[in-house]
Amino acid sequence: MLKISKLTDYATILLIHLSRHQKAISSSILAVETGVPEPTVAKVLKMLTRATLVQSCRGAGSGYMLKSTLDQITLASVILAIEGPIDLVNCDHEHCRVTLKNCTLYGKWEGISLQVRDVFEKVTIADLQNQNKAIHSC
Amino acid sequence: MLKISKLTDYATILLIHLSRHQKAISSSILAVETGVPEPTVAKVLKMLTRATLVQSCRGAGSGYMLKSTLDQITLASVILAIEGPIDLVNCDHEHCRVTLKNCTLYGKWEGISLQVRDVFEKVTIADLQNQNKAIHSC
DNA sequence: TTTTAAATGGACTAAAGTAGTCCTATATAC
DNA sequence: GTATATAGGACTACTTTAGTCCATTTAAAA
């Protein structure tokens, strides 16, 4: 499927929300703000933390903060954090029906994947964000 | 998931195979040639026929033929035939958590989808095809 | 120092999408 | 008329995604 996963969508929304706060905020507050269920918010923030897109702090009154500004966060990095590397075909070279030598299409797909990756590399979350206060995607 | 479906992969392989024949060939023959199981080959060819990328003919000794040359078939048209329209987010505007007015991200995603679509629009199956006889993808 | 709020990690369930198969009907060449 | 194909669609199995929950760790606040 040539689709962004829902969690990636949530991730962009959460990042935009985080950028509006100076202090760290908790996943439960973000859940209320965004309307996304809390356990899901928590899950996404965990992934973003592992990818070092956001910074976390434990303990009472703490939470999550952006590590950089929205214009420094590419959509590609968010997709990578949530869905893994962008590869249009997943050729594991193990269960391939044919021998690798014959697999001449593979290289071509690689090039196309790169072009797609490039599209996402050039879009930042700041680009996604609008000037007005609306922050949900559908 | 940002991946091409397996069936789309098969479709490109089948199209390349079809281009090597002058006469119509059956799905069972294509199955043997490509190593893809016959029922699956049949399924994909049906889809390609509905999308008028290939022409079908029933009856003994008949089968499928290309409707145009490989350099006239874009990857986008194959993806459209197998997976449907390229839309990175599927916002049905019905079960959206927020009202549509607030959904400002939607327009942005549209633009990105268009850029991705553009990548596939510019690649033809002829581009995918290599000069040598190898025709399988992994 | 105790309590409380919050992240972390991982397991788990449910839902959705994909791949693959099979069967019946229909068309056409020989 | 018979054999060979496509057409359509139903169906099953499998994989991925979404979403939830719980036990643990951390640290601030009282």
Short mmCIF file of C-alpha atoms (C1' of nucleotides) in Angstrom, two decimals:
data_model
loop_
_atom_site.label_atom_id
_atom_site.label_comp_id
_atom_site.label_asym_id
_atom_site.label_seq_id
_atom_site.Cartn_x
_atom_site.Cartn_y
_atom_site.Cartn_z
CA MET A 1 0.00 0.00 0.00
CA LEU A 2 1.25 3.37 -0.98
CA LYS A 3 -0.01 5.12 2.11
CA ILE A 4 1.33 6.90 5.13
CA SER A 5 0.38 4.96 8.24
CA LYS A 6 -2.04 6.54 10.67
CA LEU A 7 0.63 6.63 13.33
CA THR A 8 2.83 8.74 11.07
CA ASP A 9 -0.07 11.11 10.64
CA TYR A 10 -0.48 11.30 14.40
CA ALA A 11 3.24 11.88 14.76
CA THR A 12 3.15 15.02 12.62
CA ILE A 13 0.20 16.32 14.60
CA LEU A 14 1.95 15.65 17.88
CA LEU A 15 5.12 17.35 16.73
CA ILE A 16 3.21 20.43 15.72
CA HIS A 17 1.50 20.46 19.09
CA LEU A 18 4.76 20.07 20.94
CA SER A 19 6.18 23.06 19.12
CA ARG A 20 3.52 25.26 20.70
CA HIS A 21 4.72 24.59 24.22
CA GLN A 22 7.81 25.90 25.92
CA LYS A 23 7.79 23.36 28.72
CA ALA A 24 7.66 19.60 28.49
CA ILE A 25 4.13 18.22 28.30
CA SER A 26 2.82 14.78 29.06
CA SER A 27 1.26 12.35 26.64
CA SER A 28 -2.04 12.56 28.51
CA ILE A 29 -2.24 16.31 27.96
CA LEU A 30 -1.33 15.86 24.31
CA ALA A 31 -4.05 13.25 24.05
CA VAL A 32 -6.62 15.73 25.27
CA GLU A 33 -5.32 18.47 22.99
CA THR A 34 -5.28 16.36 19.86
CA GLY A 35 -8.22 14.05 20.45
CA VAL A 36 -6.04 11.03 19.80
CA PRO A 37 -6.44 8.30 22.48
CA GLU A 38 -3.81 8.48 25.17
CA PRO A 39 -2.27 5.00 24.79
CA THR A 40 -1.76 5.68 21.13
CA VAL A 41 -0.23 9.08 21.80
CA ALA A 42 2.12 7.43 24.26
CA LYS A 43 3.12 4.82 21.73
CA VAL A 44 3.90 7.37 19.05
CA LEU A 45 5.88 9.57 21.41
CA LYS A 46 7.94 6.59 22.48
CA MET A 47 8.85 5.96 18.87
CA LEU A 48 9.70 9.61 18.28
CA THR A 49 11.87 9.56 21.37
CA ARG A 50 13.80 6.51 20.21
CA ALA A 51 14.38 8.28 16.93
CA THR A 52 15.60 11.29 18.94
CA LEU A 53 13.10 13.61 17.32
CA VAL A 54 11.75 14.51 20.74
CA GLN A 55 13.33 14.57 24.16
CA SER A 56 11.67 12.90 27.12
CA CYS A 57 11.88 13.51 30.82
CA ARG A 58 10.42 11.28 33.49
CA GLY A 59 8.87 12.06 36.79
CA ALA A 60 5.96 14.12 37.99
CA GLY A 61 5.28 17.26 35.99
CA SER A 62 7.61 16.31 33.18
CA GLY A 63 6.95 14.91 29.70
CA TYR A 64 8.10 15.45 26.15
CA MET A 65 9.75 18.31 24.31
CA LEU A 66 10.93 18.88 20.76
CA LYS A 67 14.63 18.45 20.18
CA SER A 68 14.69 20.88 17.29
CA THR A 69 12.42 23.29 15.49
CA LEU A 70 9.77 22.08 13.08
CA ASP A 71 11.61 23.40 10.05
CA GLN A 72 14.50 21.12 10.90
CA ILE A 73 12.36 18.00 11.07
CA THR A 74 11.78 16.42 7.68
CA LEU A 75 8.81 14.29 6.90
CA ALA A 76 11.28 11.61 5.87
CA SER A 77 12.71 11.47 9.38
CA VAL A 78 9.23 11.08 10.87
CA ILE A 79 8.36 8.29 8.46
CA LEU A 80 11.65 6.63 9.26
CA ALA A 81 10.91 6.86 12.98
CA ILE A 82 7.43 5.35 12.69
CA GLU A 83 7.52 3.06 9.69
CA GLY A 84 11.18 2.34 9.10
CA PRO A 85 13.18 2.98 5.93
CA ILE A 86 11.36 3.88 2.74
CA ASP A 87 11.80 0.96 0.36
CA LEU A 88 9.16 0.44 -2.25
CA VAL A 89 9.98 -3.22 -2.70
CA ASN A 90 11.09 -5.48 0.10
CA CYS A 91 13.41 -7.90 -1.53
CA ASP A 92 14.97 -9.96 1.22
CA HIS A 93 17.10 -11.95 -1.26
CA GLU A 94 16.25 -15.07 0.70
CA HIS A 95 12.85 -16.19 -0.43
CA CYS A 96 13.18 -14.72 -3.89
CA ARG A 97 11.65 -16.87 -6.56
CA VAL A 98 14.61 -16.37 -8.82
CA THR A 99 18.32 -16.12 -8.28
CA LEU A 100 19.66 -12.71 -7.46
CA LYS A 101 21.71 -12.51 -10.63
CA ASN A 102 18.54 -12.48 -12.68
CA CYS A 103 16.94 -9.88 -10.54
CA THR A 104 17.59 -6.92 -12.76
CA LEU A 105 14.51 -4.99 -11.80
CA TYR A 106 15.78 -4.57 -8.30
CA GLY A 107 18.20 -1.78 -9.10
CA LYS A 108 15.52 0.17 -10.88
CA TRP A 109 13.17 0.01 -7.93
CA GLU A 110 15.97 1.26 -5.75
CA GLY A 111 16.25 4.38 -7.84
CA ILE A 112 12.54 5.02 -7.67
CA SER A 113 12.51 4.52 -3.91
CA LEU A 114 15.22 7.12 -3.72
CA GLN A 115 13.19 9.61 -5.67
CA VAL A 116 10.21 9.06 -3.39
CA ARG A 117 12.42 9.39 -0.35
CA ASP A 118 13.66 12.63 -1.80
CA VAL A 119 10.15 14.05 -1.92
CA PHE A 120 9.74 13.40 1.80
CA GLU A 121 13.22 14.67 2.53
CA LYS A 122 12.31 18.05 1.13
CA VAL A 123 9.14 18.51 3.18
CA THR A 124 9.51 19.66 6.77
CA ILE A 125 6.88 19.55 9.48
CA ALA A 126 6.94 23.33 9.38
CA ASP A 127 5.76 23.05 5.78
CA LEU A 128 2.88 20.87 6.91
CA GLN A 129 1.92 23.25 9.65
CA ASN A 130 -0.46 25.99 8.73
CA GLN A 131 -0.49 29.54 9.99
CA ASN A 132 -3.83 29.15 11.74
CA LYS A 133 -4.54 27.19 14.88
CA ALA A 134 -6.11 24.11 13.32
CA ILE A 135 -3.94 21.10 13.90
CA HIS A 136 -5.78 17.92 13.16
CA SER A 137 -5.48 15.92 10.03
CA CYS A 138 -8.43 13.82 9.04
CA MET B 1 2.98 1.27 4.52
CA LEU B 2 5.00 2.98 1.90
CA LYS B 3 5.43 -0.03 -0.30
CA ILE B 4 4.46 -1.26 -3.71
CA SER B 5 2.24 -4.30 -3.36
CA LYS B 6 3.53 -7.64 -4.60
CA LEU B 7 0.80 -7.76 -7.20
CA THR B 8 2.04 -4.49 -8.67
CA ASP B 9 5.50 -6.01 -8.86
CA TYR B 10 4.07 -9.04 -10.64
CA ALA B 11 2.18 -6.72 -12.98
CA THR B 12 5.35 -5.05 -14.21
CA ILE B 13 6.96 -8.41 -14.78
CA LEU B 14 3.96 -9.67 -16.69
CA LEU B 15 3.84 -6.57 -18.86
CA ILE B 16 7.48 -6.96 -19.76
CA HIS B 17 6.88 -10.60 -20.64
CA LEU B 18 3.88 -9.75 -22.76
CA SER B 19 5.96 -7.27 -24.73
CA ARG B 20 8.19 -10.11 -25.91
CA HIS B 21 5.38 -11.90 -27.69
CA GLN B 22 3.69 -10.94 -30.91
CA LYS B 23 0.66 -13.15 -30.38
CA ALA B 24 -1.67 -13.30 -27.44
CA ILE B 25 -0.52 -15.65 -24.71
CA SER B 26 -2.44 -17.29 -21.93
CA SER B 27 -2.03 -16.75 -18.23
CA SER B 28 -0.91 -20.34 -17.78
CA ILE B 29 1.99 -19.84 -20.16
CA LEU B 30 2.92 -16.59 -18.47
CA ALA B 31 2.82 -18.39 -15.15
CA VAL B 32 5.39 -20.90 -16.39
CA GLU B 33 7.56 -18.19 -17.92
CA THR B 34 7.61 -16.00 -14.84
CA GLY B 35 7.46 -18.56 -12.05
CA VAL B 36 4.49 -16.77 -10.51
CA PRO B 37 1.62 -19.16 -9.63
CA GLU B 38 -1.05 -19.35 -12.32
CA PRO B 39 -4.07 -18.21 -10.26
CA THR B 40 -2.16 -15.14 -9.20
CA VAL B 41 -1.07 -14.41 -12.75
CA ALA B 42 -4.70 -14.69 -13.84
CA LYS B 43 -5.80 -12.32 -11.11
CA VAL B 44 -3.26 -9.68 -12.06
CA LEU B 45 -4.02 -9.94 -15.76
CA LYS B 46 -7.70 -9.50 -15.05
CA MET B 47 -6.93 -6.28 -13.24
CA LEU B 48 -4.69 -5.05 -16.02
CA THR B 49 -7.43 -5.83 -18.51
CA ARG B 50 -10.02 -3.86 -16.59
CA ALA B 51 -7.61 -0.96 -16.57
CA THR B 52 -7.22 -1.43 -20.35
CA LEU B 53 -3.49 -1.80 -20.10
CA VAL B 54 -3.74 -5.17 -21.81
CA GLN B 55 -6.21 -6.59 -24.25
CA SER B 56 -7.80 -9.95 -23.69
CA CYS B 57 -9.26 -12.47 -26.04
CA ARG B 58 -11.19 -15.54 -25.00
CA GLY B 59 -11.35 -18.93 -26.52
CA ALA B 60 -8.90 -21.66 -27.39
CA GLY B 61 -5.46 -20.46 -28.36
CA SER B 62 -6.06 -16.91 -27.32
CA GLY B 63 -5.01 -14.94 -24.24
CA TYR B 64 -3.59 -11.53 -23.43
CA MET B 65 -1.75 -8.91 -25.44
CA LEU B 66 -0.34 -5.48 -24.67
CA LYS B 67 -2.47 -2.58 -25.78
CA SER B 68 0.52 -0.28 -26.19
CA THR B 69 4.28 -0.37 -26.04
CA LEU B 70 6.12 -0.47 -22.74
CA ASP B 71 7.39 3.07 -23.09
CA GLN B 72 3.81 4.27 -23.16
CA ILE B 73 2.85 2.50 -19.94
CA THR B 74 3.71 4.51 -16.87
CA LEU B 75 4.35 2.94 -13.52
CA ALA B 76 1.62 5.22 -12.19
CA SER B 77 -0.94 3.60 -14.47
CA VAL B 78 0.08 0.13 -13.29
CA ILE B 79 -0.16 1.14 -9.64
CA LEU B 80 -3.54 2.69 -10.35
CA ALA B 81 -4.71 -0.53 -11.98
CA ILE B 82 -3.61 -2.75 -9.11
CA GLU B 83 -3.76 -0.62 -5.98
CA GLY B 84 -6.06 2.23 -6.88
CA PRO B 85 -5.28 5.95 -6.76
CA ILE B 86 -2.14 7.13 -5.02
CA ASP B 87 -3.26 9.00 -1.93
CA LEU B 88 -0.88 9.09 0.98
CA VAL B 89 -3.61 9.75 3.50
CA ASN B 90 -7.08 8.30 3.27
CA CYS B 91 -9.24 10.96 4.72
CA ASP B 92 -12.80 9.91 4.11
CA HIS B 93 -14.14 13.07 5.76
CA GLU B 94 -16.75 10.92 7.46
CA HIS B 95 -15.11 9.39 10.45
CA CYS B 96 -12.67 12.21 10.92
CA ARG B 97 -12.03 13.04 14.53
CA VAL B 98 -12.33 16.73 13.86
CA THR B 99 -14.51 18.82 11.64
CA LEU B 100 -13.33 19.30 8.10
CA LYS B 101 -12.87 23.04 8.53
CA ASN B 102 -10.13 22.42 11.00
CA CYS B 103 -8.44 19.87 8.83
CA THR B 104 -5.76 22.12 7.46
CA LEU B 105 -3.15 19.42 7.05
CA TYR B 106 -5.22 17.71 4.45
CA GLY B 107 -4.35 20.10 1.65
CA LYS B 108 -0.66 19.73 2.37
CA TRP B 109 -0.81 15.96 2.15
CA GLU B 110 -2.59 16.31 -1.14
CA GLY B 111 0.34 18.23 -2.54
CA ILE B 112 2.81 15.63 -1.35
CA SER B 113 0.73 12.81 -2.80
CA LEU B 114 0.85 14.65 -6.08
CA GLN B 115 4.61 14.87 -6.00
CA VAL B 116 4.88 11.15 -5.31
CA ARG B 117 2.40 10.42 -8.07
CA ASP B 118 4.57 12.51 -10.33
CA VAL B 119 7.57 10.30 -9.67
CA PHE B 120 5.63 7.25 -10.82
CA GLU B 121 4.15 9.14 -13.72
CA LYS B 122 7.61 9.75 -15.11
CA VAL B 123 8.74 6.13 -14.97
CA THR B 124 7.62 3.83 -17.75
CA ILE B 125 7.76 0.05 -17.75
CA ALA B 126 10.30 0.38 -20.52
CA ASP B 127 12.49 2.21 -18.01
CA LEU B 128 12.14 -0.70 -15.62
CA GLN B 129 12.97 -3.24 -18.27
CA ASN B 130 16.59 -4.08 -18.74
CA GLN B 131 18.37 -4.86 -21.95
CA ASN B 132 19.18 -8.45 -20.97
CA LYS B 133 16.76 -11.31 -20.68
CA ALA B 134 16.35 -11.35 -16.92
CA ILE B 135 12.85 -10.43 -15.98
CA HIS B 136 12.11 -11.31 -12.42
CA SER B 137 12.04 -8.94 -9.52
CA CYS B 138 12.77 -10.34 -6.12
"C1'" DT C 1 11.17 10.26 52.85
"C1'" DT C 2 6.91 9.19 50.93
"C1'" DT C 3 3.79 10.05 47.41
"C1'" DT C 4 2.58 10.96 42.97
"C1'" DA C 5 3.09 11.74 38.11
"C1'" DA C 6 5.13 10.40 34.20
"C1'" DA C 7 8.03 7.78 30.74
"C1'" DT C 8 9.70 2.84 29.26
"C1'" DG C 9 9.36 -1.59 27.51
"C1'" DG C 10 7.07 -5.14 26.01
"C1'" DA C 11 3.24 -8.21 25.45
"C1'" DC C 12 -1.11 -8.65 23.73
"C1'" DT C 13 -5.75 -8.26 21.06
"C1'" DA C 14 -8.42 -6.77 17.43
"C1'" DA C 15 -9.05 -4.97 13.03
"C1'" DA C 16 -7.80 -4.27 8.39
"C1'" DG C 17 -5.49 -5.16 4.22
"C1'" DT C 18 -2.96 -8.40 1.02
"C1'" DA C 19 -1.93 -12.54 -1.21
"C1'" DG C 20 -3.35 -16.40 -3.05
"C1'" DT C 21 -6.80 -20.02 -4.39
"C1'" DC C 22 -10.87 -21.89 -6.34
"C1'" DC C 23 -15.27 -22.34 -8.62
"C1'" DT C 24 -18.82 -21.22 -11.95
"C1'" DA C 25 -20.07 -18.92 -16.05
"C1'" DT C 26 -19.08 -17.24 -20.59
"C1'" DA C 27 -16.84 -16.67 -24.94
"C1'" DT C 28 -14.40 -18.38 -29.03
"C1'" DA C 29 -11.40 -21.09 -32.04
"C1'" DC C 30 -11.06 -25.51 -34.23
"C1'" DG D 1 -19.63 -29.90 -29.98
"C1'" DT D 2 -15.49 -29.82 -27.53
"C1'" DA D 3 -11.49 -27.93 -25.74
"C1'" DT D 4 -9.31 -23.80 -24.22
"C1'" DA D 5 -9.36 -19.37 -22.36
"C1'" DT D 6 -10.94 -15.28 -19.97
"C1'" DA D 7 -14.44 -13.09 -16.40
"C1'" DG D 8 -16.23 -12.50 -12.13
"C1'" DG D 9 -16.49 -13.16 -7.66
"C1'" DA D 10 -16.30 -15.59 -3.30
"C1'" DC D 11 -13.37 -17.29 -0.02
"C1'" DT D 12 -9.31 -18.51 3.13
"C1'" DA D 13 -4.97 -17.71 5.11
"C1'" DC D 14 -1.62 -14.61 6.24
"C1'" DT D 15 0.56 -10.37 7.42
"C1'" DT D 16 0.53 -5.79 8.97
"C1'" DT D 17 -1.35 -2.02 11.56
"C1'" DA D 18 -3.78 0.04 15.19
"C1'" DG D 19 -4.72 0.25 19.58
"C1'" DT D 20 -4.66 -1.25 24.54
"C1'" DC D 21 -2.72 -2.63 28.84
"C1'" DC D 22 0.44 -3.72 32.52
"C1'" DA D 23 4.62 -3.88 35.21
"C1'" DT D 24 8.77 -1.19 35.89
"C1'" DT D 25 11.68 2.80 36.32
"C1'" DT D 26 12.50 7.61 37.07
"C1'" DA D 27 12.17 11.92 39.17
"C1'" DA D 28 9.72 15.84 40.89
"C1'" DA D 29 6.92 17.51 44.60
"C1'" DA D 30 4.90 17.36 49.09
#
